[in-house]
Tab-separated table of C-alpha atoms in Angstrom:
chain	number	residue	atom	x	y	z
A	29	MET	CA	-0.847	32.134	25.559
A	30	ASN	CA	-3.138	33.609	22.902
A	31	ALA	CA	-4.778	31.621	20.138
A	32	VAL	CA	-3.291	31.810	16.655
A	33	ALA	CA	-5.612	33.174	13.966
A	34	LEU	CA	-5.012	30.750	11.078
A	35	PRO	CA	-7.269	29.960	8.094
A	36	GLN	CA	-9.748	27.203	8.897
A	37	PRO	CA	-11.142	24.621	6.440
A	38	GLN	CA	-14.173	25.855	4.505
A	39	LEU	CA	-17.377	24.433	5.907
A	40	ALA	CA	-20.747	24.217	4.232
A	41	SER	CA	-23.366	26.716	5.303
A	42	GLY	CA	-26.196	25.199	7.264
A	43	PRO	CA	-27.849	25.059	10.673
A	44	VAL	CA	-25.549	24.685	13.654
A	45	PHE	CA	-25.914	21.387	15.474
A	46	ASP	CA	-28.126	21.938	18.536
A	47	PRO	CA	-27.322	19.341	21.222
A	48	ALA	CA	-30.482	20.205	23.143
A	49	LEU	CA	-32.564	19.038	20.183
A	50	ASP	CA	-30.553	15.923	19.396
A	51	PRO	CA	-31.629	12.827	21.346
A	52	THR	CA	-28.520	10.966	20.113
A	53	PHE	CA	-26.129	13.473	21.742
A	54	ASP	CA	-23.520	11.522	23.709
A	55	LEU	CA	-20.755	13.323	25.594
A	56	ASP	CA	-18.555	10.215	25.377
A	57	LEU	CA	-18.447	10.699	21.585
A	58	VAL	CA	-17.813	14.450	21.597
A	59	SER	CA	-14.465	15.704	20.305
A	60	ILE	CA	-13.016	18.161	22.835
A	61	ASP	CA	-10.990	21.108	21.536
A	62	PRO	CA	-8.031	21.731	23.894
A	63	LYS	CA	-7.766	25.322	22.672
A	64	TRP	CA	-10.816	26.019	24.862
A	65	ALA	CA	-10.859	23.154	27.380
A	66	LEU	CA	-7.365	23.878	28.720
A	67	LYS	CA	-8.081	27.575	29.238
A	68	VAL	CA	-10.040	26.635	32.343
A	69	PRO	CA	-7.924	25.445	35.313
A	70	ALA	CA	-8.308	21.700	35.828
A	71	ALA	CA	-9.047	22.097	39.554
A	72	TYR	CA	-11.909	24.520	38.884
A	73	ALA	CA	-13.349	22.439	36.044
A	74	VAL	CA	-13.379	19.252	38.110
A	75	ARG	CA	-14.745	20.956	41.236
A	76	LYS	CA	-17.554	22.781	39.423
A	77	HIS	CA	-18.197	20.009	36.872
A	78	ILE	CA	-17.823	22.198	33.789
A	79	LEU	CA	-15.991	21.409	30.541
A	80	PRO	CA	-15.581	23.676	27.486
A	81	LEU	CA	-16.045	21.527	24.379
A	82	CYS	CA	-15.452	23.586	21.236
A	83	LYS	CA	-16.354	26.754	19.376
A	84	ILE	CA	-19.020	26.733	16.662
A	85	ASP	CA	-20.230	29.907	14.931
A	86	GLN	CA	-18.774	32.340	17.480
A	87	THR	CA	-20.137	30.378	20.461
A	88	VAL	CA	-18.106	28.190	22.801
A	89	TYR	CA	-20.218	25.272	24.029
A	90	VAL	CA	-19.609	24.263	27.643
A	91	ALA	CA	-20.907	21.052	29.247
A	92	CYS	CA	-22.120	21.395	32.841
A	93	LEU	CA	-24.553	19.973	35.379
A	94	ASN	CA	-26.612	23.115	35.932
A	95	VAL	CA	-27.231	25.518	33.047
A	96	ARG	CA	-29.068	27.945	35.365
A	97	ASP	CA	-25.978	28.774	37.444
A	98	ILE	CA	-25.241	32.297	36.189
A	99	GLN	CA	-22.089	32.669	38.293
A	100	ILE	CA	-20.466	29.617	36.685
A	101	LYS	CA	-21.258	31.026	33.228
A	102	LYS	CA	-19.660	34.369	34.105
A	103	THR	CA	-16.548	32.704	35.548
A	104	VAL	CA	-16.117	30.400	32.554
A	105	GLU	CA	-16.521	33.304	30.124
A	106	LYS	CA	-13.827	35.173	32.055
A	107	TYR	CA	-11.402	32.265	31.678
A	108	LEU	CA	-12.282	31.762	28.007
A	109	GLY	CA	-12.353	35.435	27.078
A	110	HIS	CA	-15.380	34.592	24.950
A	111	SER	CA	-19.134	34.192	25.238
A	112	CYS	CA	-20.318	30.659	25.881
A	113	SER	CA	-23.444	28.523	25.838
A	114	LEU	CA	-24.028	25.995	28.621
A	115	ILE	CA	-25.187	22.463	27.776
A	116	GLU	CA	-26.759	20.415	30.557
A	117	VAL	CA	-25.421	16.858	30.699
A	118	GLU	CA	-25.561	13.951	33.113
A	119	ARG	CA	-22.969	13.571	35.858
A	120	ASP	CA	-21.409	10.220	34.871
A	121	PRO	CA	-20.531	11.061	31.221
A	122	LEU	CA	-19.304	14.508	32.310
A	123	GLU	CA	-16.975	12.995	34.908
A	124	ARG	CA	-15.617	10.583	32.283
A	125	ALA	CA	-15.024	13.494	29.900
A	126	LEU	CA	-13.292	15.507	32.625
A	127	LYS	CA	-11.060	12.548	33.430
A	128	ARG	CA	-9.897	12.068	29.849
A	129	THR	CA	-9.466	15.828	29.363
A	130	TYR	CA	-7.378	16.449	32.456
A	131	ASP	CA	-5.742	13.023	32.648
A	132	LYS	CA	-2.371	13.322	34.365
A	133	PHE	CA	0.847	11.836	33.068
A	134	SER	CA	4.558	12.089	33.751
A	135	LEU	CA	7.431	12.799	31.382
A	136	GLY	CA	10.533	10.648	31.421
A	137	GLU	CA	9.689	8.495	34.462
A	138	PRO	CA	6.485	6.731	35.566
A	139	THR	CA	6.288	8.940	38.651
A	140	GLY	CA	4.994	12.436	39.211
A	141	THR	CA	2.294	14.063	37.111
A	142	ILE	CA	1.668	16.786	34.631
A	143	GLN	CA	-0.584	19.433	36.103
A	144	THR	CA	-2.665	20.951	33.325
A	145	SER	CA	-3.418	24.085	35.277
A	146	THR	CA	-3.784	27.197	33.166
A	147	ALA	CA	-3.507	29.715	35.974
A	148	ALA	CA	-2.073	33.096	35.110
A	149	ASP	CA	1.231	32.407	36.855
A	150	ASP	CA	1.768	29.361	34.601
A	151	ARG	CA	1.627	31.454	31.415
A	152	GLU	CA	5.370	32.111	31.627
A	153	ASN	CA	6.371	28.811	33.211
A	154	PRO	CA	8.174	26.751	30.531
A	155	VAL	CA	7.492	23.467	32.363
A	156	ALA	CA	3.741	24.147	32.512
A	157	ILE	CA	3.703	25.342	28.900
A	158	CYS	CA	5.405	22.187	27.593
A	159	ASP	CA	3.095	20.015	29.674
A	160	GLU	CA	0.061	21.799	28.274
A	161	LEU	CA	1.230	21.450	24.671
A	162	ILE	CA	1.607	17.682	24.966
A	163	GLN	CA	-1.698	17.424	26.838
A	164	ALA	CA	-3.414	19.434	24.082
A	165	ALA	CA	-1.970	17.258	21.329
A	166	VAL	CA	-3.112	14.085	23.078
A	167	LEU	CA	-6.590	15.509	23.658
A	168	ARG	CA	-6.916	16.644	20.044
A	169	ASN	CA	-5.507	13.314	18.784
A	170	ALA	CA	-2.782	15.190	16.911
A	171	SER	CA	0.063	13.399	15.164
A	172	ASP	CA	2.576	16.273	15.437
A	173	ILE	CA	3.308	19.423	17.414
A	174	HIS	CA	5.154	22.159	15.511
A	175	LEU	CA	6.901	24.968	17.411
A	176	VAL	CA	7.880	27.467	14.721
A	177	PRO	CA	9.825	30.610	15.702
A	178	ASN	CA	9.251	33.899	13.921
A	179	GLU	CA	10.203	37.507	14.605
A	180	GLN	CA	7.420	38.096	17.132
A	181	CYS	CA	6.820	34.781	18.917
A	182	LEU	CA	7.061	30.998	18.945
A	183	MET	CA	4.010	29.779	17.041
A	184	VAL	CA	2.525	26.403	18.024
A	185	GLN	CA	0.546	24.304	15.563
A	186	LEU	CA	-1.007	20.840	15.855
A	187	ARG	CA	-1.337	18.490	12.890
A	188	VAL	CA	-4.741	16.823	13.142
A	189	ASP	CA	-5.911	14.432	10.414
A	190	GLY	CA	-3.150	15.773	8.173
A	191	ILE	CA	-4.169	19.449	8.580
A	192	LEU	CA	-2.236	22.032	10.600
A	193	GLU	CA	-4.332	23.822	13.227
A	194	GLY	CA	-3.120	26.875	15.109
A	195	TYR	CA	-3.046	26.360	18.875
A	196	CYS	CA	-1.226	29.259	20.557
A	197	GLU	CA	1.632	31.740	20.435
A	198	ILE	CA	4.419	31.603	23.032
A	199	PRO	CA	6.018	34.984	23.902
A	200	LYS	CA	9.448	35.565	22.393
A	201	LEU	CA	10.926	36.236	25.833
A	202	ILE	CA	10.412	32.667	27.052
A	203	GLN	CA	11.042	30.938	23.714
A	204	PRO	CA	14.594	29.780	24.712
A	205	LEU	CA	13.269	28.364	28.004
A	206	VAL	CA	10.532	26.339	26.295
A	207	VAL	CA	12.943	25.020	23.660
A	208	SER	CA	15.519	24.089	26.315
A	209	ARG	CA	12.867	22.298	28.381
A	210	LEU	CA	11.843	20.144	25.403
A	211	LYS	CA	15.469	19.418	24.502
A	212	VAL	CA	16.214	18.286	28.059
A	213	LEU	CA	13.188	15.974	28.025
A	214	ALA	CA	14.308	14.537	24.667
A	215	GLY	CA	17.891	13.967	25.800
A	216	MET	CA	19.376	16.546	23.419
A	217	ASP	CA	22.397	18.777	24.041
A	218	ILE	CA	20.940	22.133	25.146
A	219	ALA	CA	24.287	23.858	24.560
A	220	GLU	CA	24.239	22.925	20.860
A	221	LYS	CA	22.060	25.465	19.062
A	222	ARG	CA	23.590	25.469	15.573
A	223	ALA	CA	23.072	21.836	14.582
A	224	ALA	CA	19.967	19.720	14.049
A	225	GLN	CA	19.348	17.116	16.746
A	226	ASP	CA	16.994	14.184	17.337
A	227	GLY	CA	15.667	12.759	20.571
A	228	ARG	CA	12.837	10.885	22.208
A	229	ILE	CA	10.420	11.645	25.053
A	230	THR	CA	8.429	9.043	26.977
A	231	ALA	CA	5.281	9.917	28.919
A	232	PHE	CA	3.350	7.643	31.282
A	233	TYR	CA	-0.363	8.042	32.015
A	234	ALA	CA	-1.139	8.006	35.732
A	235	SER	CA	-4.601	6.452	35.388
A	236	SER	CA	-3.829	3.559	33.047
A	237	GLY	CA	-0.031	3.272	33.040
A	238	ARG	CA	-0.178	3.514	29.234
A	239	LYS	CA	3.002	4.758	27.584
A	240	LEU	CA	3.186	7.612	25.080
A	241	GLU	CA	6.286	7.803	22.880
A	242	ILE	CA	7.214	11.158	21.349
A	243	ARG	CA	9.920	11.623	18.715
A	244	ALA	CA	11.577	15.054	18.909
A	245	ALA	CA	13.654	16.954	16.357
A	246	SER	CA	15.285	20.375	16.542
A	247	LEU	CA	16.383	22.561	13.652
A	248	PRO	CA	18.224	25.912	13.834
A	249	THR	CA	16.432	28.697	11.929
A	250	ARG	CA	16.877	32.429	11.494
A	251	PHE	CA	14.675	33.265	14.512
A	252	GLY	CA	15.783	30.450	16.810
A	253	GLU	CA	15.433	26.705	17.053
A	254	ARG	CA	12.363	25.041	15.591
A	255	ILE	CA	11.053	21.964	17.450
A	256	THR	CA	8.839	19.255	15.959
A	257	LEU	CA	7.318	16.552	18.142
A	258	ARG	CA	5.843	13.408	16.560
A	259	LEU	CA	3.410	11.577	18.845
A	260	LEU	CA	3.695	7.835	18.344
A	261	ALA	CA	0.916	6.795	20.716
A	262	GLY	CA	-1.827	4.422	19.673
A	263	GLY	CA	0.104	2.242	17.249
A	264	SER	CA	-1.920	-0.169	15.155
A	265	ALA	CA	-3.243	-2.462	17.879
A	266	ASN	CA	-6.816	-1.234	17.415
A	267	LEU	CA	-6.663	-1.301	13.598
A	268	SER	CA	-7.441	-4.069	11.154
A	269	LEU	CA	-7.047	-4.480	7.405
A	270	GLN	CA	-10.765	-3.739	6.996
A	271	SER	CA	-10.631	-0.538	9.047
A	272	LEU	CA	-7.882	0.902	6.824
A	273	GLY	CA	-10.487	1.509	4.117
A	274	MET	CA	-9.747	-1.253	1.603
A	275	ARG	CA	-12.705	-2.318	-0.518
A	276	GLU	CA	-13.516	-6.025	-0.757
A	277	GLN	CA	-11.665	-6.491	-4.045
A	278	ASP	CA	-8.528	-4.725	-2.772
A	279	LEU	CA	-8.693	-6.551	0.551
A	280	HIS	CA	-8.770	-9.885	-1.256
A	281	ALA	CA	-5.755	-8.925	-3.395
A	282	PHE	CA	-3.799	-7.738	-0.345
A	283	ARG	CA	-4.532	-10.852	1.702
A	284	SER	CA	-3.709	-13.099	-1.234
A	285	ALA	CA	-0.290	-11.483	-1.754
A	286	THR	CA	0.614	-11.409	1.946
A	287	SER	CA	-0.396	-15.039	2.498
A	288	ARG	CA	2.244	-16.308	0.066
A	289	PRO	CA	5.451	-17.705	1.580
A	290	HIS	CA	7.790	-15.465	-0.416
A	291	GLY	CA	7.851	-12.443	-2.693
A	292	LEU	CA	7.924	-8.656	-2.533
A	293	VAL	CA	5.001	-6.479	-1.368
A	294	LEU	CA	5.641	-2.743	-1.809
A	295	LEU	CA	3.607	0.241	-0.619
A	296	THR	CA	4.007	3.587	-2.300
A	297	GLY	CA	2.815	7.136	-1.852
A	298	PRO	CA	3.983	10.526	-0.553
A	299	THR	CA	5.099	11.176	3.014
A	300	GLY	CA	2.153	11.028	5.394
A	301	SER	CA	-0.016	8.783	3.210
A	302	GLY	CA	-0.264	6.014	5.811
A	303	LYS	CA	2.203	3.508	4.318
A	304	SER	CA	3.848	2.676	7.646
A	305	THR	CA	0.506	2.122	9.373
A	306	THR	CA	-0.566	-0.288	6.633
A	307	LEU	CA	2.726	-2.175	7.002
A	308	TYR	CA	2.312	-2.472	10.777
A	309	VAL	CA	-1.276	-3.693	10.428
A	310	ALA	CA	-0.205	-6.257	7.794
A	311	ILE	CA	2.631	-7.559	9.999
A	312	GLU	CA	0.367	-7.858	13.045
A	313	HIS	CA	-2.255	-9.636	10.920
A	314	LEU	CA	0.354	-12.170	9.761
A	315	LEU	CA	1.596	-12.760	13.303
A	316	LYS	CA	-1.952	-13.416	14.534
A	317	THR	CA	-2.968	-15.695	11.656
A	318	SER	CA	0.176	-17.609	10.712
A	319	GLY	CA	2.906	-16.651	13.190
A	320	GLY	CA	6.493	-17.116	12.019
A	321	ASN	CA	9.804	-15.359	12.553
A	322	VAL	CA	9.326	-11.654	11.751
A	323	ILE	CA	12.206	-9.163	11.688
A	324	THR	CA	11.833	-5.479	10.816
A	325	ILE	CA	14.361	-2.766	9.943
A	326	GLU	CA	13.079	0.727	10.676
A	327	ASP	CA	14.282	4.318	10.852
A	328	PRO	CA	13.140	4.808	13.547
A	329	VAL	CA	10.964	2.176	15.244
A	330	GLU	CA	7.615	3.959	15.611
A	331	TYR	CA	5.385	1.314	17.170
A	332	GLU	CA	6.133	-1.859	19.066
A	333	ILE	CA	4.953	-5.073	17.393
A	334	ARG	CA	4.524	-7.882	19.892
A	335	GLY	CA	6.196	-11.027	18.560
A	336	ALA	CA	8.493	-9.281	16.052
A	337	SER	CA	12.206	-8.442	16.337
A	338	GLN	CA	12.536	-4.753	15.463
A	339	VAL	CA	15.923	-3.327	14.415
A	340	GLU	CA	16.405	0.438	14.505
A	341	VAL	CA	18.781	2.124	12.076
A	342	ASP	CA	21.040	4.490	14.019
A	343	SER	CA	22.382	7.904	13.062
A	344	ALA	CA	25.995	6.827	13.659
A	345	ASP	CA	25.700	4.481	10.665
A	346	LYS	CA	26.692	1.460	12.753
A	347	VAL	CA	23.448	-0.140	11.582
A	348	ASN	CA	22.117	1.003	8.214
A	349	PHE	CA	19.484	-0.655	6.038
A	350	SER	CA	21.846	-2.662	3.865
A	351	LYS	CA	24.060	-3.828	6.779
A	352	ALA	CA	21.022	-4.826	8.818
A	353	LEU	CA	19.516	-6.688	5.858
A	354	ARG	CA	22.655	-8.728	5.268
A	355	SER	CA	22.737	-9.634	8.950
A	356	ILE	CA	19.107	-10.520	9.566
A	357	LEU	CA	18.982	-12.956	6.642
A	358	ARG	CA	21.272	-15.146	8.758
A	359	HIS	CA	18.580	-15.274	11.474
A	360	ASP	CA	16.198	-17.413	9.408
A	361	PRO	CA	13.290	-14.929	9.088
A	362	ASP	CA	9.990	-15.877	7.477
A	363	VAL	CA	8.919	-12.241	7.033
A	364	VAL	CA	11.167	-9.190	6.611
A	365	MET	CA	9.925	-5.607	6.796
A	366	ILE	CA	12.197	-2.835	5.500
A	367	GLY	CA	11.086	0.662	6.433
A	368	GLU	CA	12.004	2.109	3.029
A	369	ILE	CA	13.943	1.089	-0.086
A	370	ARG	CA	16.186	4.103	-0.664
A	371	ASP	CA	19.040	2.933	-2.900
A	372	HIS	CA	20.285	0.187	-5.213
A	373	GLU	CA	22.014	-1.768	-2.448
A	374	THR	CA	18.853	-2.008	-0.328
A	375	ALA	CA	16.707	-2.797	-3.374
A	376	ASP	CA	19.107	-5.500	-4.521
A	377	THR	CA	19.215	-7.147	-1.080
A	378	ALA	CA	15.408	-7.005	-0.782
A	379	ILE	CA	15.001	-8.630	-4.211
A	380	LYS	CA	17.468	-11.394	-3.304
A	381	ALA	CA	15.658	-11.996	0.000
A	382	ALA	CA	12.351	-12.312	-1.856
A	383	MET	CA	13.923	-14.777	-4.304
A	384	THR	CA	15.360	-16.976	-1.556
A	385	GLY	CA	12.098	-17.770	0.184
A	386	HIS	CA	11.291	-14.714	2.309
A	387	LEU	CA	8.186	-12.526	2.284
A	388	VAL	CA	9.485	-8.951	2.124
A	389	PHE	CA	7.475	-5.805	2.891
A	390	SER	CA	8.745	-2.295	2.186
A	391	THR	CA	7.856	1.196	0.918
A	392	LEU	CA	8.882	3.416	-1.979
A	393	HIS	CA	8.170	7.029	-2.897
A	394	THR	CA	6.254	7.011	-6.178
A	395	ASN	CA	2.810	8.296	-7.136
A	396	THR	CA	1.199	5.158	-8.595
A	397	SER	CA	1.321	1.412	-8.081
A	398	ALA	CA	2.721	0.947	-11.595
A	399	GLY	CA	5.398	3.546	-10.822
A	400	VAL	CA	6.961	1.048	-8.400
A	401	VAL	CA	8.225	-0.950	-11.369
A	402	THR	CA	9.871	2.085	-12.986
A	403	ARG	CA	11.406	3.171	-9.691
A	404	LEU	CA	13.012	-0.218	-9.016
A	405	ILE	CA	14.415	-0.396	-12.543
A	406	ASP	CA	15.766	3.160	-12.164
A	407	MET	CA	17.567	1.966	-9.010
A	408	GLY	CA	19.408	-0.612	-11.101
A	409	VAL	CA	17.296	-3.725	-10.498
A	410	GLU	CA	17.003	-5.885	-13.610
A	411	PRO	CA	13.442	-5.929	-15.050
A	412	PHE	CA	13.291	-9.739	-15.043
A	413	LEU	CA	14.103	-9.773	-11.319
A	414	VAL	CA	11.266	-7.298	-10.620
A	415	ALA	CA	8.905	-9.470	-12.666
A	416	ALA	CA	9.969	-12.596	-10.787
A	417	THR	CA	9.733	-11.244	-7.217
A	418	LEU	CA	7.083	-8.502	-7.101
A	419	ARG	CA	3.782	-9.890	-5.812
A	420	LEU	CA	1.819	-6.699	-5.187
A	421	SER	CA	2.366	-2.957	-5.285
A	422	VAL	CA	-0.050	-0.675	-3.459
A	423	ALA	CA	-0.453	3.069	-3.995
A	424	GLN	CA	-2.018	4.788	-0.995
A	425	ARG	CA	-3.378	8.168	0.099
A	426	LEU	CA	-5.181	9.389	3.209
A	427	VAL	CA	-8.352	11.498	3.171
A	428	ARG	CA	-10.427	12.884	6.004
A	429	LYS	CA	-13.725	11.190	6.826
A	430	LEU	CA	-16.894	13.262	7.000
A	431	CYS	CA	-18.521	13.537	10.408
A	432	PRO	CA	-21.613	11.299	10.104
A	433	THR	CA	-23.584	13.498	12.514
A	434	CYS	CA	-23.512	16.822	10.679
A	435	ARG	CA	-22.646	16.088	7.025
A	436	LYS	CA	-24.988	17.815	4.566
A	437	GLU	CA	-26.273	16.236	1.355
A	438	ARG	CA	-26.263	17.898	-2.062
A	439	THR	CA	-25.568	16.937	-5.678
A	440	ILE	CA	-22.263	16.894	-7.564
A	441	THR	CA	-21.884	19.901	-9.844
A	442	GLN	CA	-20.709	19.800	-13.452
A	443	GLU	CA	-17.426	21.479	-12.486
A	444	GLU	CA	-16.761	18.861	-9.807
A	445	SER	CA	-17.546	15.992	-12.174
A	446	LEU	CA	-14.946	17.375	-14.592
A	447	LEU	CA	-12.397	17.735	-11.772
A	448	LEU	CA	-12.981	14.066	-10.992
A	449	HIS	CA	-12.640	13.192	-14.703
A	450	ARG	CA	-16.073	11.550	-14.530
A	451	PRO	CA	-18.717	13.713	-16.323
A	452	GLU	CA	-21.335	11.021	-15.647
A	453	LEU	CA	-21.199	11.859	-11.916
A	454	ARG	CA	-23.019	15.177	-12.425
A	455	GLY	CA	-26.195	15.225	-10.341
A	456	MET	CA	-25.160	12.256	-8.177
A	457	PRO	CA	-25.529	12.677	-4.368
A	458	THR	CA	-22.565	13.774	-2.284
A	459	PHE	CA	-22.023	15.290	1.161
A	460	ASP	CA	-20.215	18.362	2.524
A	461	PRO	CA	-18.776	19.047	6.004
A	462	VAL	CA	-20.770	21.313	8.331
A	463	GLY	CA	-19.371	21.117	11.874
A	464	CYS	CA	-20.874	20.009	15.186
A	465	LEU	CA	-19.856	19.146	18.739
A	466	LYS	CA	-18.939	15.577	17.854
A	467	CYS	CA	-16.251	16.751	15.402
A	468	ALA	CA	-15.248	19.924	17.325
A	469	GLY	CA	-16.796	22.064	14.607
A	470	LYS	CA	-14.436	20.755	11.907
A	471	GLY	CA	-16.892	18.744	9.801
A	472	TYR	CA	-14.412	15.851	9.602
A	473	ALA	CA	-13.510	13.131	12.091
A	474	GLY	CA	-10.625	10.732	11.445
A	475	ARG	CA	-9.047	9.588	8.181
A	476	ILE	CA	-9.356	6.641	5.836
A	477	GLY	CA	-7.146	5.264	3.071
A	478	LEU	CA	-7.517	5.320	-0.699
A	479	PHE	CA	-5.894	2.311	-2.346
A	480	GLU	CA	-4.729	1.268	-5.804
A	481	MET	CA	-3.530	-2.314	-6.213
A	482	LEU	CA	-1.278	-3.733	-8.950
A	483	GLU	CA	-1.269	-7.549	-8.818
A	484	ASN	CA	1.639	-9.130	-10.640
A	485	ASN	CA	0.036	-11.914	-12.686
A	486	ALA	CA	1.500	-13.617	-15.777
A	487	GLU	CA	0.503	-10.849	-18.207
A	488	ILE	CA	1.813	-8.034	-15.982
A	489	ALA	CA	5.051	-9.962	-15.355
A	490	ASP	CA	5.655	-10.243	-19.120
A	491	LEU	CA	5.177	-6.481	-19.490
A	492	ILE	CA	7.581	-5.759	-16.615
A	493	ALA	CA	10.231	-8.129	-17.993
A	494	GLY	CA	9.953	-6.365	-21.332
A	495	SER	CA	10.575	-2.947	-19.711
A	496	VAL	CA	7.210	-1.653	-20.925
A	497	ASN	CA	6.171	1.908	-20.035
A	498	GLU	CA	4.329	2.177	-16.703
A	499	SER	CA	1.226	3.690	-18.352
A	500	ILE	CA	0.823	0.486	-20.384
A	501	ILE	CA	1.216	-1.586	-17.215
A	502	ALA	CA	-1.463	0.541	-15.504
A	503	GLU	CA	-3.842	0.164	-18.470
A	504	SER	CA	-3.344	-3.607	-18.505
A	505	SER	CA	-3.975	-3.793	-14.757
A	506	LYS	CA	-7.247	-1.885	-15.129
A	507	ARG	CA	-8.332	-4.097	-18.036
A	508	LEU	CA	-7.696	-7.149	-15.863
A	509	GLY	CA	-9.955	-5.814	-13.117
A	510	GLY	CA	-7.691	-3.472	-11.170
A	511	SER	CA	-8.823	-0.028	-10.042
A	512	ALA	CA	-7.135	3.364	-9.825
A	513	LEU	CA	-6.919	5.670	-6.801
A	514	ILE	CA	-9.621	7.894	-8.271
A	515	ASP	CA	-11.995	4.927	-8.543
A	516	ASP	CA	-11.608	4.231	-4.828
A	517	GLY	CA	-11.999	7.939	-4.125
A	518	ILE	CA	-15.238	8.180	-6.103
A	519	ALA	CA	-16.592	5.147	-4.267
A	520	LYS	CA	-15.907	6.914	-0.955
A	521	ILE	CA	-17.649	10.060	-2.237
A	522	LEU	CA	-20.772	8.171	-3.261
A	523	ASP	CA	-21.019	6.235	0.024
A	524	ALA	CA	-20.696	9.503	2.021
A	525	THR	CA	-17.358	8.541	3.585
A	526	SER	CA	-15.493	11.628	2.300
A	527	SER	CA	-16.113	14.809	0.325
A	528	VAL	CA	-15.380	15.796	-3.252
A	529	ALA	CA	-12.863	18.407	-2.070
A	530	GLU	CA	-10.890	15.828	-0.076
A	531	ILE	CA	-10.696	13.348	-2.967
A	532	VAL	CA	-9.698	15.995	-5.524
A	533	SER	CA	-6.924	17.301	-3.246
A	534	ALA	CA	-5.603	13.779	-2.487
A	535	VAL	CA	-5.538	12.319	-6.010
A	536	SER	CA	-3.387	13.840	-8.751
A	537	TRP	CA	-3.448	13.056	-12.414
A	538	GLY	CA	-0.340	12.876	-14.527
């Protein structure tokens, strides 16, 4: 499989990170790019103790025990098809890196293993190809795998930190075999090629027994079936409200609203803005601090929450949001989480649940926290009911975090200050991405949330009940101490968490 030549994010010019000159270099913290690591057969890499890390400025960096072994360098360059630079590392961290890179897992059953061999005879083996794609996504910490057919090939892309990265191109000849293999794993009908289908794949890690859930979807297109795989591994067990990126003021508002015994807490933002993750973290926080009977309604269930009863909406419409809501209210819940409020019936039931002593969490698709009010009223909910039940609405976005190792300082230009609608920021310090081994040459590592909170106090409730325009509600919230998304974004620029480009692309102005 050959690498796809796709546009890469613009990186600031500057010196390339030199691991030999950096005493803080730690292989355990290095981000490994599977596009290069999986080109070398696992057996050879483990036997010779070599591991390709990533490509920076036309050089592929390779960790090894002996940089003076010319034969190893020649062999690795043959596998990579590219010149490389050897980095001498210690044995223990290299063995740990090799283990996590070539970790074996099984699909469907907790027996057997995926062999991540990239030998030439596996290049046309659909089983080996599918195994490698999932292994690459796990290694790159990708959220999605996209297999997009075109006239020449089946193009594979990984979504990492919200950005699509090209991984490889699968020959057209074996496209049907790869698609059929994934459909079999997901429990889809391989004979049905003209209708969209959904399925689920479960993988088990051999070393830890950890489970990886993958949601699969197929879609017929002009050049064949497109497959999208959503990796649901990780969940929110290692996240906390603080780690989401909320500032102290926002964190206080969120905790205050979610500690009340009843009311409506709504999260809003576009698809992929992290709303579901915030909901899961909030639910787990409540279970740890106050316990209670928690029931969720989701489409589908993405992560398991220990201690909560999770109801999945099915495609056969035997259990939809409104039916499930009417039923679960008979099970005496303290907290109800609804995956999304989509229509008047769901909104009406959620409002009634909030009025009758339940704490209700859900999401909506609007751009601002004040837009939640308008959206609910547009769905047919009476303004006085919104005013009486809404406790907090949260607008959210996700931005990439700058790599702390290689970020480069400069000052904000006049043009950038105008883009941020803050002329006074001109000349203030900011940072740009550069790219190093720790971030796989990307300049960014991980994502963090931007938040905008609308607390429903007495003054805001009066405005909502009077059906006041959302811009007036937003202005009143800011006057009472609330902040906008751009304010949180600027704070993350000035504390070197993210870049100007990321904040400008994430926040829109109406």
